[in-house]
Amino acid sequence: MFDTKTYSSEVNQALCDYLLRLADSSLILGHRLSEWCGHGPILEQDIAMSNLALDLIGQARNWYQLAAQQAGLGQTEDDLAYLRDAPQYRNVLLVEQPNGDFGQTVMRQFLFDAYHYYLLQKLGQSADENIAAIAQKSLKEVTYHLKWSSEWVIRLGDGTEESQRRIQTALNNLWEFTGELSKPDQTDEILHAAGLVPDLRKIQADWQNRVLSVLTEATLQIPTRTWMQKGGKEGIHTEHLGYILAEMQFLQRAYPDCEW
Amino acid sequence: MEWPLWEVFIRSKQGLDHKHVGSLHAVDAQMAMENARDVYTRRREGVSIWVVESKYIHASNPDEQESFFDPADDKAYRHPTFYEVPDSITHI
């Protein structure tokens, strides 16, 4: 249980929305990684990806618990995870993209980790103590995630002809989902003004520096296309999210309130 | 292509020495270290990890078991059990 603060209704509504974005992005990426369990390219990396998945699902639980309490509607973390449909999900589009080959999974992870890392670093200084506490705890985990995914991007990019072709293809395919990460909308602006969350434009600069430096070391070509997808933060998703939810929510939908 | 095999040693929080916990595959020392972290310290088993490529471990030969180890069986005088410990000495 959190000792939650009381905010104006406008700020509180934005905050609940924002907490769901954090929770949903972690949950969906965690779920995607869990799909690798038993299918990893090598035992050690299979376990590594399961570890990342468990970290992310644990972070999602913390954010959901805080969101549920902050909303004050008597919901639980399970209600939020299992009983909302795709249009109510607020995760960024990047994390719901399919696993593809190992290269695509690694690239998706890296592009998200670099954003996640700087975001959590700043959220760790939030004026809201609950947000700061969850962010500081999560940052320890995500520091390792970013190290793991950066090293794999470099290893595959600067590897064989085939590994480079695959990771470059992944970068080209996923690039259009990166614009949304650091594009502020009204929710971001309201909460930034209240001192609760960072200015996304600052995160964008840090993200870009880190990403360019790793991609350069990996000898990869930065895509020149500048058109970007958006919508995840408002609940407008690619077709992939529905399939994830269908699998993830099946049990609660078929047997409401079941426990085991 | 098979990745090289590495042996993993972990020191627990209370432990004074690194103990062998198992082995894993990795392309280099850095990856071996991270794989060891992911495979063997998921439940907070350790605070320090050593990895060494298995090919650098030289093992005693099982065929030499008798000449290597059996001669120590009847040298009871090598154990410090023949001394009277003074009462004022504790913690022995």
Coordinates of C-alpha atoms in Angstrom, one line a residue:
Chain A
M1 CA 0.0 0.0 0.0
F2 CA 1.2 3.4 -0.9
D3 CA 0.8 6.6 1.1
T4 CA -0.6 8.6 -1.9
K5 CA -0.8 12.3 -2.2
T6 CA -3.9 14.2 -3.1
Y7 CA -3.8 16.3 -6.3
S8 CA -6.3 18.4 -8.2
S9 CA -8.7 16.3 -10.3
E10 CA -7.0 17.5 -13.5
V11 CA -3.5 16.4 -12.3
N12 CA -4.8 13.2 -10.7
Q13 CA -6.5 12.2 -13.9
A14 CA -3.3 12.9 -15.9
L15 CA -1.3 11.0 -13.3
C16 CA -3.4 7.9 -13.5
D17 CA -3.2 8.0 -17.3
Y18 CA 0.6 8.4 -17.1
L19 CA 1.0 5.6 -14.6
L20 CA -0.9 3.3 -16.9
R21 CA 1.5 4.2 -19.8
L22 CA 4.4 3.2 -17.6
A23 CA 2.8 0.1 -16.4
D24 CA 1.4 -1.0 -19.8
S25 CA 4.7 -0.5 -21.7
S26 CA 6.5 -2.6 -19.1
L27 CA 3.9 -5.3 -19.1
I28 CA 3.6 -5.6 -22.8
L29 CA 7.3 -5.7 -23.4
G30 CA 7.7 -8.2 -20.5
H31 CA 5.0 -10.3 -22.1
R32 CA 6.7 -10.2 -25.5
L33 CA 10.0 -11.3 -23.9
S34 CA 8.3 -14.1 -22.1
E35 CA 7.3 -15.5 -25.5
W36 CA 11.0 -16.3 -25.9
C37 CA 11.0 -18.6 -22.9
G38 CA 12.0 -22.0 -24.1
H39 CA 12.8 -20.7 -27.6
G40 CA 16.0 -18.6 -27.0
P41 CA 18.9 -19.1 -29.4
I42 CA 21.0 -20.5 -26.5
L43 CA 20.1 -21.5 -23.0
E44 CA 22.0 -18.7 -21.3
Q45 CA 20.2 -16.0 -23.4
D46 CA 16.9 -17.7 -23.0
I47 CA 17.3 -17.3 -19.2
A48 CA 18.6 -13.7 -19.7
M49 CA 15.5 -12.7 -21.7
S50 CA 13.2 -14.4 -19.1
N51 CA 15.0 -12.3 -16.4
L52 CA 14.4 -9.1 -18.4
A53 CA 10.7 -10.2 -18.7
L54 CA 10.4 -10.8 -15.0
D55 CA 12.0 -7.4 -14.1
L56 CA 9.5 -5.6 -16.4
I57 CA 6.5 -7.5 -15.2
G58 CA 7.5 -6.7 -11.6
Q59 CA 7.8 -3.0 -12.5
A60 CA 4.4 -3.1 -14.2
R61 CA 2.9 -4.5 -11.0
N62 CA 4.3 -1.6 -9.0
W63 CA 3.0 1.0 -11.4
Y64 CA -0.4 -0.7 -11.6
Q65 CA -0.7 -0.9 -7.8
L66 CA 0.1 2.8 -7.6
A67 CA -2.3 3.7 -10.5
A68 CA -5.1 1.7 -8.9
Q69 CA -4.7 3.4 -5.5
Q70 CA -4.2 6.9 -7.0
A71 CA -7.4 6.5 -9.1
G72 CA -9.3 5.6 -5.9
L73 CA -11.9 3.5 -7.8
G74 CA -11.4 0.3 -5.8
Q75 CA -9.6 -1.4 -8.7
T76 CA -6.7 -3.9 -8.3
E77 CA -3.6 -4.4 -10.3
D78 CA -5.2 -7.5 -11.8
D79 CA -8.3 -5.5 -12.9
L80 CA -6.0 -3.1 -14.8
A81 CA -3.9 -5.8 -16.4
Y82 CA -6.7 -8.3 -17.3
L83 CA -9.9 -6.4 -17.8
R84 CA -9.0 -3.5 -20.1
D85 CA -9.2 -3.9 -23.9
A86 CA -6.7 -2.7 -26.5
P87 CA -8.1 0.9 -26.8
Q88 CA -7.7 1.3 -23.1
Y89 CA -4.0 0.2 -23.1
R90 CA -1.6 3.1 -23.1
N91 CA 1.8 1.4 -23.9
V92 CA 4.0 2.8 -26.6
L93 CA 3.7 1.1 -30.0
L94 CA 7.3 0.0 -30.0
V95 CA 6.9 -2.6 -27.3
E96 CA 3.9 -4.4 -28.9
Q97 CA 5.8 -5.1 -32.1
P98 CA 6.4 -8.8 -32.8
N99 CA 9.6 -10.6 -31.6
G100 CA 10.6 -11.4 -35.1
D101 CA 14.1 -12.9 -35.1
F102 CA 16.6 -12.4 -32.2
G103 CA 17.9 -9.3 -33.9
Q104 CA 14.5 -7.7 -34.0
T105 CA 13.9 -8.5 -30.3
V106 CA 17.3 -7.1 -29.4
M107 CA 16.8 -3.9 -31.4
R108 CA 13.3 -3.3 -30.0
Q109 CA 14.8 -3.8 -26.5
F110 CA 17.6 -1.4 -27.1
L111 CA 15.5 1.4 -28.5
F112 CA 13.1 1.1 -25.6
D113 CA 15.8 0.6 -22.9
A114 CA 17.7 3.7 -23.9
Y115 CA 14.4 5.7 -23.5
H116 CA 13.4 3.8 -20.3
Y117 CA 16.7 4.4 -18.7
Y118 CA 16.7 8.2 -19.0
L119 CA 13.0 8.4 -18.2
L120 CA 13.4 6.4 -14.9
Q121 CA 16.6 8.4 -14.0
K122 CA 14.5 11.6 -14.1
L123 CA 11.4 10.0 -12.6
G124 CA 13.6 9.0 -9.7
Q125 CA 13.7 12.8 -8.8
S126 CA 9.9 13.2 -9.1
A127 CA 8.2 15.4 -6.5
D128 CA 5.9 12.4 -5.9
E129 CA 7.7 10.1 -3.5
N130 CA 5.9 7.0 -4.7
I131 CA 6.9 7.6 -8.3
A132 CA 10.5 8.4 -7.2
A133 CA 10.7 5.2 -5.2
I134 CA 9.4 2.9 -7.9
A135 CA 11.6 4.6 -10.5
Q136 CA 14.8 4.3 -8.4
K137 CA 14.1 0.6 -7.8
S138 CA 13.4 0.0 -11.5
L139 CA 16.4 1.9 -12.7
K140 CA 18.8 -0.6 -11.2
E141 CA 17.2 -3.3 -13.3
V142 CA 17.0 -1.2 -16.5
T143 CA 20.6 -0.2 -16.2
Y144 CA 21.4 -3.8 -16.8
H145 CA 18.8 -4.2 -19.5
L146 CA 20.4 -1.3 -21.4
K147 CA 23.9 -2.8 -21.0
W148 CA 22.6 -6.2 -22.2
S149 CA 20.8 -4.8 -25.3
S150 CA 23.5 -2.3 -26.2
E151 CA 26.1 -5.1 -26.2
W152 CA 24.0 -7.3 -28.4
V153 CA 23.3 -4.5 -30.9
I154 CA 27.0 -4.0 -31.2
R155 CA 27.8 -7.7 -31.4
L156 CA 25.3 -8.4 -34.1
G157 CA 25.9 -5.1 -36.0
D158 CA 29.6 -5.5 -36.0
G159 CA 29.4 -9.3 -36.4
T160 CA 28.8 -11.4 -39.5
E161 CA 27.3 -10.3 -42.8
E162 CA 24.1 -12.1 -41.9
S163 CA 23.9 -10.8 -38.3
Q164 CA 24.4 -7.2 -39.6
R165 CA 21.8 -7.6 -42.3
R166 CA 19.3 -8.8 -39.7
I167 CA 19.9 -6.2 -37.1
Q168 CA 19.9 -3.4 -39.7
T169 CA 16.6 -4.7 -41.1
A170 CA 15.2 -4.6 -37.5
L171 CA 16.4 -1.1 -37.0
N172 CA 14.8 0.0 -40.3
N173 CA 11.5 -1.7 -39.4
L174 CA 11.3 -0.3 -35.8
W175 CA 12.6 3.2 -36.4
E176 CA 9.2 4.7 -37.1
F177 CA 8.0 3.6 -33.6
T178 CA 10.6 5.7 -31.8
G179 CA 9.2 9.1 -32.4
E180 CA 6.3 8.6 -30.0
L181 CA 8.6 7.8 -27.1
S182 CA 9.7 11.3 -26.4
K183 CA 6.9 13.3 -28.0
P184 CA 5.0 15.1 -25.2
D185 CA 1.2 15.4 -25.2
Q186 CA -1.2 17.1 -22.9
T187 CA -0.8 14.5 -20.1
D188 CA 3.0 15.0 -20.2
E189 CA 2.7 18.7 -20.1
I190 CA 0.2 18.8 -17.2
L191 CA 2.4 16.6 -15.1
H192 CA 5.6 18.3 -16.0
A193 CA 4.1 21.6 -15.0
A194 CA 3.2 20.0 -11.6
G195 CA 6.8 18.9 -11.2
L196 CA 5.9 15.2 -11.2
V197 CA 7.5 14.0 -14.4
P198 CA 10.4 15.2 -16.6
D199 CA 10.4 17.2 -19.8
L200 CA 10.3 14.6 -22.6
R201 CA 12.3 16.9 -24.8
K202 CA 15.3 16.5 -22.5
I203 CA 14.9 12.8 -22.6
Q204 CA 14.9 12.9 -26.4
A205 CA 18.3 14.5 -26.4
D206 CA 19.8 11.9 -24.0
W207 CA 18.1 9.1 -25.9
Q208 CA 19.4 10.3 -29.3
N209 CA 23.0 10.6 -28.0
R210 CA 23.0 7.2 -26.6
V211 CA 21.3 5.5 -29.5
L212 CA 23.5 7.2 -32.1
S213 CA 26.7 6.3 -30.2
V214 CA 25.7 2.6 -29.9
L215 CA 24.4 2.3 -33.5
T216 CA 27.6 3.9 -34.8
E217 CA 29.8 1.5 -32.8
A218 CA 27.6 -1.3 -34.2
T219 CA 28.5 0.0 -37.8
L220 CA 24.7 0.4 -38.5
Q221 CA 23.1 3.0 -40.8
I222 CA 20.7 5.4 -39.1
P223 CA 17.5 5.4 -41.0
T224 CA 16.9 8.7 -42.8
R225 CA 13.1 8.4 -42.8
T226 CA 11.7 10.9 -40.5
W227 CA 8.0 10.0 -40.6
M228 CA 6.9 8.6 -37.3
Q229 CA 4.0 6.5 -36.0
K230 CA 2.1 7.6 -33.0
G231 CA -1.0 6.7 -31.0
G232 CA -0.1 4.1 -28.4
K233 CA -0.2 6.6 -25.6
E234 CA -3.8 7.5 -26.5
G235 CA -4.9 3.9 -27.0
I236 CA -4.6 3.7 -30.8
H237 CA -2.6 0.6 -31.4
T238 CA -1.2 -1.6 -34.1
E239 CA -3.0 -4.8 -34.8
H240 CA -0.5 -6.8 -32.7
L241 CA -1.7 -5.7 -29.3
G242 CA -5.1 -7.4 -29.6
Y243 CA -3.4 -10.8 -30.1
I244 CA -1.2 -10.2 -27.1
L245 CA -4.2 -9.3 -24.9
A246 CA -6.2 -12.3 -26.2
E247 CA -3.6 -14.7 -25.0
M248 CA -2.7 -12.8 -21.8
Q249 CA -6.3 -12.2 -20.7
F250 CA -7.9 -15.4 -21.8
L251 CA -8.2 -17.0 -18.4
Q252 CA -9.7 -14.0 -16.7
R253 CA -12.1 -13.4 -19.6
A254 CA -13.2 -17.1 -19.8
Y255 CA -13.4 -17.7 -16.1
P256 CA -14.0 -14.3 -14.4
D257 CA -12.5 -13.9 -10.9
C258 CA -10.9 -17.3 -11.0
E259 CA -8.0 -17.9 -8.6
W260 CA -5.5 -20.6 -8.2
Chain B
M1 CA 29.4 -23.3 -34.1
E2 CA 29.8 -24.1 -30.5
W3 CA 30.6 -21.3 -28.0
P4 CA 33.4 -21.9 -25.5
L5 CA 32.6 -23.4 -22.2
W6 CA 33.3 -21.4 -19.0
E7 CA 33.4 -22.4 -15.3
V8 CA 31.6 -20.2 -12.8
F9 CA 32.6 -19.4 -9.2
I10 CA 30.4 -17.4 -6.9
R11 CA 31.1 -15.9 -3.5
S12 CA 27.9 -15.6 -1.4
K13 CA 27.3 -12.7 1.0
Q14 CA 28.5 -14.6 4.0
G15 CA 31.0 -16.7 2.1
L16 CA 34.8 -16.0 2.4
D17 CA 35.7 -17.9 -0.8
H18 CA 34.4 -18.4 -4.3
K19 CA 32.7 -21.7 -4.8
H20 CA 32.3 -23.5 -8.1
V21 CA 28.6 -23.5 -9.0
G22 CA 28.5 -24.7 -12.6
S23 CA 29.4 -23.9 -16.2
L24 CA 27.9 -22.1 -19.2
H25 CA 28.6 -21.1 -22.8
A26 CA 29.7 -17.6 -23.9
V27 CA 31.8 -16.0 -26.6
D28 CA 34.0 -14.0 -24.4
A29 CA 34.7 -13.2 -20.7
Q30 CA 32.3 -10.3 -20.6
M31 CA 29.5 -12.3 -21.9
A32 CA 30.4 -15.2 -19.6
M33 CA 30.2 -12.8 -16.7
E34 CA 26.8 -11.5 -17.7
N35 CA 25.5 -15.0 -18.5
A36 CA 26.8 -16.1 -15.0
R37 CA 24.9 -13.3 -13.5
D38 CA 21.7 -14.2 -15.4
V39 CA 21.9 -18.0 -14.8
Y40 CA 23.4 -18.3 -11.3
T41 CA 22.6 -15.2 -9.3
R42 CA 18.8 -14.9 -9.9
R43 CA 18.0 -15.6 -6.3
R44 CA 20.7 -13.3 -4.8
E45 CA 23.2 -16.2 -4.4
G46 CA 26.2 -14.0 -4.8
V47 CA 28.0 -10.7 -4.4
S48 CA 31.0 -11.6 -6.5
I49 CA 31.6 -13.8 -9.6
W50 CA 34.7 -15.3 -11.2
V51 CA 34.6 -17.0 -14.6
V52 CA 37.4 -18.9 -16.2
E53 CA 37.4 -20.6 -19.5
S54 CA 37.1 -24.4 -18.9
K55 CA 40.1 -25.2 -21.0
Y56 CA 42.4 -23.4 -18.5
I57 CA 41.3 -25.7 -15.7
H58 CA 43.7 -28.6 -15.3
A59 CA 42.1 -31.6 -13.4
S60 CA 43.8 -34.4 -11.6
N61 CA 43.6 -37.8 -13.3
P62 CA 41.0 -40.2 -11.9
D63 CA 43.3 -43.1 -12.9
E64 CA 45.9 -41.8 -10.4
Q65 CA 43.4 -41.8 -7.6
E66 CA 45.3 -44.4 -5.5
S67 CA 48.8 -43.0 -5.8
F68 CA 47.6 -39.5 -5.5
F69 CA 45.2 -39.6 -2.5
D70 CA 45.3 -43.0 -0.7
P71 CA 48.7 -42.5 1.0
A72 CA 47.2 -39.7 3.1
D73 CA 44.7 -42.2 4.6
D74 CA 46.9 -43.5 7.4
K75 CA 48.8 -40.3 8.4
A76 CA 46.6 -39.5 11.4
Y77 CA 49.5 -37.7 13.0
R78 CA 49.0 -34.9 10.4
H79 CA 45.8 -33.9 12.1
P80 CA 46.4 -31.6 15.1
T81 CA 44.5 -33.9 17.5
F82 CA 47.4 -34.8 19.8
Y83 CA 47.7 -31.5 21.6
E84 CA 46.2 -30.6 24.9
V85 CA 44.4 -27.3 24.4
P86 CA 44.8 -25.0 27.4
D87 CA 41.5 -24.0 29.0
S88 CA 42.1 -20.3 28.3
I89 CA 42.1 -20.9 24.6
T90 CA 38.7 -20.7 23.1
H91 CA 37.3 -20.8 19.6
I92 CA 39.2 -23.8 18.4

